[in-house]
XYZ file of C-alpha atoms in Angstrom:
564
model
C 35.387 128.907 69.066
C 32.237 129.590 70.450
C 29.031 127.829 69.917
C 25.362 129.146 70.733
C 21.783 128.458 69.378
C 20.064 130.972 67.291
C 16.423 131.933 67.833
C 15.483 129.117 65.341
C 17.353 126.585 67.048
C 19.902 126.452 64.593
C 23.575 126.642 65.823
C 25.786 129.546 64.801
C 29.611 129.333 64.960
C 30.945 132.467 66.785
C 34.970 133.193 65.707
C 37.357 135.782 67.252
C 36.877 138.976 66.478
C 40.386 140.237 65.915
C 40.966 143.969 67.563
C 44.553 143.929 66.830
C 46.801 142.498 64.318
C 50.974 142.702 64.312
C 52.893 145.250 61.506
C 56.181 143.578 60.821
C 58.981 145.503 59.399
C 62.367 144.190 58.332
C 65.837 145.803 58.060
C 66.663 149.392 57.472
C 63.043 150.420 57.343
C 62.597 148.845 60.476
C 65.761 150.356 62.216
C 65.067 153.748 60.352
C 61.766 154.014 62.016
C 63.447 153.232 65.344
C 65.477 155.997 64.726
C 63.326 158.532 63.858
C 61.974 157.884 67.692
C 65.389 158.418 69.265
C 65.850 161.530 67.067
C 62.513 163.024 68.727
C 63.777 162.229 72.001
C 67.097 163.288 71.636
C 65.877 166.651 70.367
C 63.351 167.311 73.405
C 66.520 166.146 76.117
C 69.271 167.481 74.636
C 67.654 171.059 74.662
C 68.564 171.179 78.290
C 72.094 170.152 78.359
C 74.367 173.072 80.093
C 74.161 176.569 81.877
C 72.412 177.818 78.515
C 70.064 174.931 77.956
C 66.192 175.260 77.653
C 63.310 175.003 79.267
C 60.612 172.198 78.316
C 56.869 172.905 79.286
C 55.278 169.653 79.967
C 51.322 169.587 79.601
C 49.532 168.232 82.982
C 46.472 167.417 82.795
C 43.396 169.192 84.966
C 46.745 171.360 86.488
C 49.293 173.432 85.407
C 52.057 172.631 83.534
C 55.037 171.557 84.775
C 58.440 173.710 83.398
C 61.652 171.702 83.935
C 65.815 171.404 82.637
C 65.905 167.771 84.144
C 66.423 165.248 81.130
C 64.842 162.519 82.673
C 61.738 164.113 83.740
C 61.326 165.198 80.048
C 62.260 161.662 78.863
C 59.758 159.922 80.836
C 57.457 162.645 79.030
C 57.922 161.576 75.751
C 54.880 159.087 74.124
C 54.828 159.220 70.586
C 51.586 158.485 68.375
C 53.624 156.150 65.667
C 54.046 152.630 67.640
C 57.117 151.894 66.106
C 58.580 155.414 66.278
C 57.603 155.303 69.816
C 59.719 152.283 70.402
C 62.764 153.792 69.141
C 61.723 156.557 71.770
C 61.524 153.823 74.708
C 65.183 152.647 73.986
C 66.052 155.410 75.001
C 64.140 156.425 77.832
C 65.770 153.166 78.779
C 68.999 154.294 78.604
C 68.342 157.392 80.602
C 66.920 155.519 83.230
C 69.512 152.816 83.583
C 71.833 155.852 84.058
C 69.257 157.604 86.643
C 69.053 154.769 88.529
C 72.816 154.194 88.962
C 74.264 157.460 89.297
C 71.212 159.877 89.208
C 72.883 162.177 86.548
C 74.493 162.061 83.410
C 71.161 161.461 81.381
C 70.839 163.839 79.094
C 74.513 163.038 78.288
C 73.502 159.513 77.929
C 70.777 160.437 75.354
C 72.506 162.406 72.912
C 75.644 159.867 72.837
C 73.336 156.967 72.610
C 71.411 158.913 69.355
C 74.734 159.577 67.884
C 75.991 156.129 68.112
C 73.115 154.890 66.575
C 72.828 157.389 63.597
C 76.179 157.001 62.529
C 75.747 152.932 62.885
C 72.769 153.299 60.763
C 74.671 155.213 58.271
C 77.497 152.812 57.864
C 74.852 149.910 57.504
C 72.570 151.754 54.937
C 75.862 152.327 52.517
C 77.283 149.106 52.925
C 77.420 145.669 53.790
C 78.758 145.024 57.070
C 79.187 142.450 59.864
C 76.784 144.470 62.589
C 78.303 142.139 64.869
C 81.788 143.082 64.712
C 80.031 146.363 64.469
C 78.978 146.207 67.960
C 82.659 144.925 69.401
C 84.221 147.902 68.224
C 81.712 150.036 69.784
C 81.699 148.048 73.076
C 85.605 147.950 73.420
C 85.914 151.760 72.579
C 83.575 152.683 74.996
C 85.072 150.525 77.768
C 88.353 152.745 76.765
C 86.961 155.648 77.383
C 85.488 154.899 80.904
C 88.689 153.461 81.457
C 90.424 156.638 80.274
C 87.780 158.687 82.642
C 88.769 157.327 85.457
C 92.444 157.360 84.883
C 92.320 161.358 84.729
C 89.568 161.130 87.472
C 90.646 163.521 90.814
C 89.480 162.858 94.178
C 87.313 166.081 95.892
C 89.357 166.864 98.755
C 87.200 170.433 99.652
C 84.007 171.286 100.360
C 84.673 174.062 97.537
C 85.328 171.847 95.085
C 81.394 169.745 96.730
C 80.104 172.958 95.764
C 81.440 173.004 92.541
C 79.497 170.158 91.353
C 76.611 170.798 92.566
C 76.550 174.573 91.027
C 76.807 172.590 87.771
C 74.399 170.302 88.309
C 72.156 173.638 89.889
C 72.514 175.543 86.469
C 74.879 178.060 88.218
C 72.489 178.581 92.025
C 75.291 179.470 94.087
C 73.228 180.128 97.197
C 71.884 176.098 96.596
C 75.447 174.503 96.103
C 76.768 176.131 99.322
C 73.109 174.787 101.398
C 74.566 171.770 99.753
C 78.116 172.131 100.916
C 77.033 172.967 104.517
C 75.003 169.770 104.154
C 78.011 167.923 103.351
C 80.449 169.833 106.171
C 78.509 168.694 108.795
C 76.816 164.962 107.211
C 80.099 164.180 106.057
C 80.460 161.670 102.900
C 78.010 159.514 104.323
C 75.124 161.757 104.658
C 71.539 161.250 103.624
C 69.492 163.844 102.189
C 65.580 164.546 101.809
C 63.990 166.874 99.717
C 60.617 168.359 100.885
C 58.253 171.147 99.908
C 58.682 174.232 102.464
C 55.572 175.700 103.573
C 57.111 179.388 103.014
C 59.318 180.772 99.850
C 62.652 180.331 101.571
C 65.011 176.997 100.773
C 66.183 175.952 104.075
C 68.154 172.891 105.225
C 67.733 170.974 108.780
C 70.547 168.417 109.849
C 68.060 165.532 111.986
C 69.018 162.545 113.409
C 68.006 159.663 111.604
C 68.870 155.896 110.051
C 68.654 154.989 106.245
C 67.949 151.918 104.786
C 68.096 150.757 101.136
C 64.683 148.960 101.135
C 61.332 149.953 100.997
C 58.212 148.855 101.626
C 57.101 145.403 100.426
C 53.286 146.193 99.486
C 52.412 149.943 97.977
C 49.236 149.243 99.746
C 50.941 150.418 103.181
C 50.855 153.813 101.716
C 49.077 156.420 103.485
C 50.785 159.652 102.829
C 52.196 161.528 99.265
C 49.282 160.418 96.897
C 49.843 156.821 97.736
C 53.678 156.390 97.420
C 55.427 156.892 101.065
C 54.184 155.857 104.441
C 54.398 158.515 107.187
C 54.417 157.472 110.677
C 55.208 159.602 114.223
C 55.962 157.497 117.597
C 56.295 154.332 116.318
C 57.310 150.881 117.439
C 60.118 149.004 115.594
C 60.489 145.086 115.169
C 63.723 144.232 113.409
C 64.339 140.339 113.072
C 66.179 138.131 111.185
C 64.215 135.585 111.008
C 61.627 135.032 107.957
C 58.248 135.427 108.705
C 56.271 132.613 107.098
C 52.717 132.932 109.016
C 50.973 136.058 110.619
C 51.442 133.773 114.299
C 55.104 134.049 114.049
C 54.622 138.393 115.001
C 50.964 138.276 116.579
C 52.660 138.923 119.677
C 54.420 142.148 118.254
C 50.751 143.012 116.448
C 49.249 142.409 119.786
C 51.740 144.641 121.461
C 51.139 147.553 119.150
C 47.552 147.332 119.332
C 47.487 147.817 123.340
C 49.764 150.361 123.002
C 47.842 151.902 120.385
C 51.458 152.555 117.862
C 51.959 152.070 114.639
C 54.401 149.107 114.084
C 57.552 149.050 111.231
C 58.509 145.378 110.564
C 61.965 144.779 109.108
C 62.505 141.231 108.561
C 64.560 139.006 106.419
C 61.573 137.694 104.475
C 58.280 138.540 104.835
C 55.704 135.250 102.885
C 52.886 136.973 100.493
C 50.184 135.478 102.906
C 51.894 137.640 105.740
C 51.660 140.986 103.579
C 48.007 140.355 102.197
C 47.009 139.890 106.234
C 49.052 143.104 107.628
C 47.359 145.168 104.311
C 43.804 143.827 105.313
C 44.703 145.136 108.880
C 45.912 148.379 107.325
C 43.421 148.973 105.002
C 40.388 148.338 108.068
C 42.522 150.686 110.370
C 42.791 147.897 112.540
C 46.438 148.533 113.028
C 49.151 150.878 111.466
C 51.621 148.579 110.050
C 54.487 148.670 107.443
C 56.717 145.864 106.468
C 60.117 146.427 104.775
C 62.765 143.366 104.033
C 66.090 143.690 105.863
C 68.882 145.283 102.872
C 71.645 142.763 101.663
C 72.175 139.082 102.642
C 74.314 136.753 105.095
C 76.565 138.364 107.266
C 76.271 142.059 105.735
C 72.962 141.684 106.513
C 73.560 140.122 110.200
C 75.783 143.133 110.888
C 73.770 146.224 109.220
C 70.839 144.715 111.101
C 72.569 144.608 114.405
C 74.013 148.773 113.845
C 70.021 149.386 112.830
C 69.067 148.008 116.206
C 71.585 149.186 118.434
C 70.772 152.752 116.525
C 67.317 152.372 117.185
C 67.314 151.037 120.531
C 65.843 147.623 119.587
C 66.910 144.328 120.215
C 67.513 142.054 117.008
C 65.238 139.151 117.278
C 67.988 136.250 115.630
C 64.882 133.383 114.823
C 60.948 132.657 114.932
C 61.598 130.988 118.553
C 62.943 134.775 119.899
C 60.598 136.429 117.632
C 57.471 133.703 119.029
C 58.882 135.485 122.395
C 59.226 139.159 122.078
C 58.406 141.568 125.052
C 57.897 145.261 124.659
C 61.556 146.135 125.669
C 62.799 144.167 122.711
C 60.591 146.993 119.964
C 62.727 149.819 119.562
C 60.565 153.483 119.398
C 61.534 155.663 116.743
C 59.600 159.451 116.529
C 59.424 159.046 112.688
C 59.211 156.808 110.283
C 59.302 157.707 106.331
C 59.023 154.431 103.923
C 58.557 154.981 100.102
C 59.061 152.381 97.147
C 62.951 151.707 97.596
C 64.031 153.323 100.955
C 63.166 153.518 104.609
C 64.322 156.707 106.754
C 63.863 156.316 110.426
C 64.050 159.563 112.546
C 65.066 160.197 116.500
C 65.292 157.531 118.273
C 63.550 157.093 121.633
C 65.940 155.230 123.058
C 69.795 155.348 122.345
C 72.371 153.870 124.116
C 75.016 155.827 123.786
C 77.803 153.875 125.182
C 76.887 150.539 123.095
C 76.791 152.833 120.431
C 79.912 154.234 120.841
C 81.799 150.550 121.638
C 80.539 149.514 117.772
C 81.827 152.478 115.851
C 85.144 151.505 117.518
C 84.824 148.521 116.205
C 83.919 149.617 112.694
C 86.498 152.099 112.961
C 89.398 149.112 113.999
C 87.851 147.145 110.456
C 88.771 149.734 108.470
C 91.767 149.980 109.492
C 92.088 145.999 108.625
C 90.183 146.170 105.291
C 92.167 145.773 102.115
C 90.132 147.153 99.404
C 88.353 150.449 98.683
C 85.025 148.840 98.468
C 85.698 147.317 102.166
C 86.237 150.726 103.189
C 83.301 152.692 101.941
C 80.429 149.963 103.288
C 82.138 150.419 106.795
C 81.606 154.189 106.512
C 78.262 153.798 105.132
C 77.816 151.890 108.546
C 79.253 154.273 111.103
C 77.265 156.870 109.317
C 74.067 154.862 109.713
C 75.280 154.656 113.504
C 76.088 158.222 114.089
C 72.305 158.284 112.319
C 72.688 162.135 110.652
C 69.837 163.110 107.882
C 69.993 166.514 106.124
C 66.513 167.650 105.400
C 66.224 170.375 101.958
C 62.983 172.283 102.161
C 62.724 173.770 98.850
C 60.427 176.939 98.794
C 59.101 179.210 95.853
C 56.316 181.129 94.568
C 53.820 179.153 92.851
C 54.319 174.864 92.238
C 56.171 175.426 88.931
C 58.706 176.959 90.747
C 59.046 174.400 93.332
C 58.900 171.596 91.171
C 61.768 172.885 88.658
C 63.992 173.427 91.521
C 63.591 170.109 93.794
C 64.460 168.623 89.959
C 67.751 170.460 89.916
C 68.436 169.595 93.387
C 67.897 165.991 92.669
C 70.751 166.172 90.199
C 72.793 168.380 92.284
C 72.585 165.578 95.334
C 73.532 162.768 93.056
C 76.084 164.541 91.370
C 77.775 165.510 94.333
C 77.232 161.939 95.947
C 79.275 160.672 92.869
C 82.064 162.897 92.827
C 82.667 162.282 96.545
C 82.696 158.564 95.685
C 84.306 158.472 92.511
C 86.097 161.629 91.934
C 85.481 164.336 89.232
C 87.074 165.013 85.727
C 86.732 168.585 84.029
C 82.871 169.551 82.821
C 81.509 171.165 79.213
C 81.919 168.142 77.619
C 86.061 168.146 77.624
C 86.731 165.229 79.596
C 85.479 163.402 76.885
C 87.660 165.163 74.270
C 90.418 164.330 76.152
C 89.510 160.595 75.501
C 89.843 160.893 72.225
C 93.824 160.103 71.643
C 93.033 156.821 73.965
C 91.024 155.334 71.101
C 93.643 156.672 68.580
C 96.601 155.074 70.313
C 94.806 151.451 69.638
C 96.189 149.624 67.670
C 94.112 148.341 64.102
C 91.985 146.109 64.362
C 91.912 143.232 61.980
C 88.530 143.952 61.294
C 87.178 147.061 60.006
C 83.900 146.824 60.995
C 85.313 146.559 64.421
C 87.152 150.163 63.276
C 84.740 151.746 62.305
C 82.791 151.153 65.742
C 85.627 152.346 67.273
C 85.300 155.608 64.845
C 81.471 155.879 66.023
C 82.046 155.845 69.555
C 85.280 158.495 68.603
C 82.716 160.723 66.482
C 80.211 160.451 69.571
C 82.613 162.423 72.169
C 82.390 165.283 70.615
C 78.390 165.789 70.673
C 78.233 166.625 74.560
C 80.672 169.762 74.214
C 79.063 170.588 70.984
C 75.431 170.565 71.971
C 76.519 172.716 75.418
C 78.030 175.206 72.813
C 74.738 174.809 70.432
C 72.526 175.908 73.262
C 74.284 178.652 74.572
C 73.621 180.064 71.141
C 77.511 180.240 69.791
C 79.554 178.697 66.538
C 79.448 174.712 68.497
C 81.885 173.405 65.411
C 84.009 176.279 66.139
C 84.346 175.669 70.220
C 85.031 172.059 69.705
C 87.820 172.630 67.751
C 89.355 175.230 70.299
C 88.809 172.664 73.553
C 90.421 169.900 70.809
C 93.273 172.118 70.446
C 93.792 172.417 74.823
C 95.038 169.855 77.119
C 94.139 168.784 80.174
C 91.233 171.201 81.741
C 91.135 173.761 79.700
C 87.551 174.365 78.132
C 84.159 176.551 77.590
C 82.284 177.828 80.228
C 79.235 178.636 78.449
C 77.757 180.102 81.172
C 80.592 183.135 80.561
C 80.707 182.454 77.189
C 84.847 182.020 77.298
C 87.741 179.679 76.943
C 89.424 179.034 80.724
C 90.101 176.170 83.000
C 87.974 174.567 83.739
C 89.139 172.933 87.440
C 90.057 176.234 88.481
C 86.465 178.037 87.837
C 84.707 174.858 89.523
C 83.275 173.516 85.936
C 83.641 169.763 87.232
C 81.773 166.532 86.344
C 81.382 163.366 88.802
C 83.050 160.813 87.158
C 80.913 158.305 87.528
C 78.106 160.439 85.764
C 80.392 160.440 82.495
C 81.163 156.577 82.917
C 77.562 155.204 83.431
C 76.723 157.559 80.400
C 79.178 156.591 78.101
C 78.271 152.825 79.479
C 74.812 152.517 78.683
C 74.618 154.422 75.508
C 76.941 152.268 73.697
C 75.059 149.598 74.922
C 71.650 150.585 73.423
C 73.306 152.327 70.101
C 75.350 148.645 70.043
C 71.829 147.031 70.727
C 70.047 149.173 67.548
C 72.754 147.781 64.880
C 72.103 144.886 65.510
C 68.307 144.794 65.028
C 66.767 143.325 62.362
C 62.930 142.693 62.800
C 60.320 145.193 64.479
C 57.084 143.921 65.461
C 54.049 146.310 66.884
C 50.550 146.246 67.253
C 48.568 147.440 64.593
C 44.791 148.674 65.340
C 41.940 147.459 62.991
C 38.620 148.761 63.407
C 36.007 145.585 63.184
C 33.453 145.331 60.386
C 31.296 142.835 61.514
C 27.442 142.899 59.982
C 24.684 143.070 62.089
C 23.417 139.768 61.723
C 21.979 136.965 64.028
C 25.348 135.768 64.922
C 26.735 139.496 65.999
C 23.264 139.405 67.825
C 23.561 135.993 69.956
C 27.460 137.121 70.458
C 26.337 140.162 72.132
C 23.852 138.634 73.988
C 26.438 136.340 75.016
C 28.672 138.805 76.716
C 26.005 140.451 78.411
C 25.558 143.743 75.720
């Protein structure tokens, strides 16, 4: 409480004024309302799904509109006016960007299984009375089948055909983008890193450049100074890579000394970098006093010892091991890289100055004789990720077009299409349209019953559920969707509806492919959110309430109070 004296000297006791107050709902209206959220989402993503789906105009304020077929861009566009409709809406946008940031594809998938999870749990616990916990087993086990079962009919992509295959899926049919993809992925190999830029003429073109990426970005958005304040652009600069942790601003004065006589922009990647550290190299960023960036070194321990040691030998750096060699560094030590490109959660550093070829050379042997030693898959794949890091190739995609709509719509297929095709190589690919998830179907079946049957009838959900992806592609492209999922049902293996051509085939053999991994994370995180839903019980929001105070002495000394 507040106390102040009134004009007459009397004293006035000034409460809270309350400018928000919580609604509270309970049960099925509460879970009902959630729903009605999803359903809105689900409606807007789902409208893209396949080589038929729709376009969604998205209203941008002070500029044009922005027209895309990517179902998290129009996920992340979805604020309802309802509170708790809108959180219903957020659960999902969750889902699709759990699955984004994993795989980077697969989310409009994820959306509409997710909804029709948590419909049909809904249903079941509006008719009857059920244990929502053994609700949510049966839909967590059945889904873990059915990733299980995606993998085990998962096949490896042994040709650059079947590269392009994906990523004319994930492209909404561009042939002429899959194969810039596909040459992208011929010369990069499988551990290639890709950009995607605007191009300053209509043409799409691709340039292969020489380059290092790391997993880690910068650790202050303040370091900005390029893309609207989200990427750091730097040409000629210096490069400090330690792995020491940098606790004062005297443990790298030497290094800030050295760039600032040889008037270059430094790139610090360290294994920690203290708060007081960042705030100072901002300040000196901010004043122009020096170009700076800082970026913590990726992983820990000894993955982190040896990715730091293939960044410097790259680079043509030596790696600083402490604060005493750090206290001590000389301008040989700072590696010189042309350009440097740091957003929010990578770093790409571009041609070298200085490369020494045969040091280079002597470590991929190396890497290459690990391999060779490593027993698991996993082993296998970070090694390549570091010879590719060594042999430091970076594809470039400048996407061109006719107006900003255009460019924007296509750098969003793109994005898929790069993902996609990154997690096919990696994972393998099952057939597309929604049939691999068909073919899932007898996997559930074959279980045996549960003693349970709330635990059933999750399993039934999640079974219902697999047909909605080949049903909604079928929807969109404007034909009987009941009628094609019973036809695909019917098939075995790959055979399926390419809606594009509007006709039964197979699917593997006319390149309609999905990455595995999309399918998995999808099926993954949906039945983790629909799971998530049944078992809700209370929804709490904030409720807006307009103050009626009277204009009396006491609203009067209150205002004066605050300075009104």
């Amino acid at each position: 409480m507040l106390k102040r004296c009134g004009r007459d000297g009397r004293r006035y006791v000034v409460g809270t004024i309350r400018t928000y107050a919580k609604d509270i709902r309970f049960g099925m209206e509460a879970r009902g309302l959630l729903l009605k959220g999803m359903d809105i989402m689900s409606n807007a993503v789902s409208a893209t799904l396949g080589p038929r789906g729709r376009n969604v105009l998205i209203e941008r304020l002070m500029i044009s509109p922005r027209i895309t077929k990517d179902g998290i861009t129009v996920a992340n566009n979805v604020q309802l006016e309802d509170r708790r409709c809108n959180m219903g809406a957020q659960l999902l946008r969750q889902t699709t960007s759990k699955t984004n940031n994993d795989v980077g594809d697969g989310t409009t998938t994820a959306t509409i299984l997710a909804r029709g999870m948590a419909s049909q749990g809904l249903e079941v616990i509006r008719q009857c009375q059920v244990n929502v916990h053994a609700l949510r087993e049966g839909i967590l086990e059945a889904s873990r089948v059915v990733c299980e079962e995606l993998q085990s009919m998962s096949q490896n992509v042994e040709t650059i055909g079947e590269v392009e295959a994906v990523a004319t899926i994930a492209l909404n049919g561009d042939k002429r983008l899959s194969d810039m993809i596909g040459d992208a992925v011929l010369e990069l190999g499988e551990a290639g890193v890709f950009l995607l830029k605007e191009s300053k003429s209509l043409r799409d073109e691709l340039k292969v450049q020489e380059g290092v990426t790391l997993p880690e970005g910068f650790v202050s958005p303040l370091f900005a100074n390029q893309g609207n304040g989200n990427r750091v652009e730097y040409s000629n600069a210096l490069l400090l890579a330690t792995l020491a942790a940098i606790e004062r601003l005297d443990d790298i004065l030497p290094a800030l000394e050295l760039a600032k006589s040889m008037e270059q922009p430094l790139l610090i990647i360290a294994n920690d970098i203290s708060e007081e550290v960042v705030k100072a190299l901002v300040l000196n960023q901010v004043r122009n006093y020096l170009r700076v960036c800082a970026v913590k070194a990726p992983s820990y321990g000894s993955e982190q010892r040896d990715q730091m040691q293939d960044l410097a030998l790259a680079m043509g750096a030596n790696l600083l091991e402490n604060a005493t060699r750090l206290a001590a560094v000389e301008g040989e030590d700072l590696g010189v890289v042309s350009e440097v490109i740091v957003d929010s959660s990578s770093t790409h550093l571009l041609h070298p100055r200085i490369h020494n070829e045969d040091q280079v050379h002597a470590r991929v042997q190396h890497i290459g004789a690990l391999m060779e030693e490593a027993v698991t898959d996993e082993e296998v794949d970070k090694l390549k990720e570091r010879m590719g890091r060594l042999f430091g190739h970076l594809a470039t995609i400048y996407v061109g077009g006719t107006n900003d709509l255009e460019v924007s719509e296509k750098k969003d297929r793109l994005n898929d299409a790069l993902h996609a095709v990154h997690g096919a190589i990696s994972d393998g690919i099952v057939p597309g349209g929604g049939t691999a998830y068909l073919r899932c179907i007898p996997a559930l079946d074959a279980l045996p019953r549960p003693d349970r049957s709330e635990h059933q009838i999750g399993r039934d959900i999640v079974r219902n559920a697999l047909r909605l992806p080949c049903y909604t592609i079928a929807r969109n492209a404007g034909v009987n969707a009941d009628e094609v999922v019973r036809k695909v049902l019917e098939g075995s293996g790959s055979f399926g509806y390419d809606a594009a051509a509007r006709e039964y085939c197979d699917l593997k053999e006319r390149g309609i492919v999905d990455p595995t991994s999309s399918l998995r994370a999808a099926m993954s995180e949906a039945a983790g959110i629909a799971s998530l839903l049944a078992t809700t019980e209370v929804l709490i929001t904030e409720e807006h309430i307009s103050p009626k105070v009277p204009r009396n002495e006491v609203t009067k000394d209150l205002a004066g109070l605050i300075g009104m």
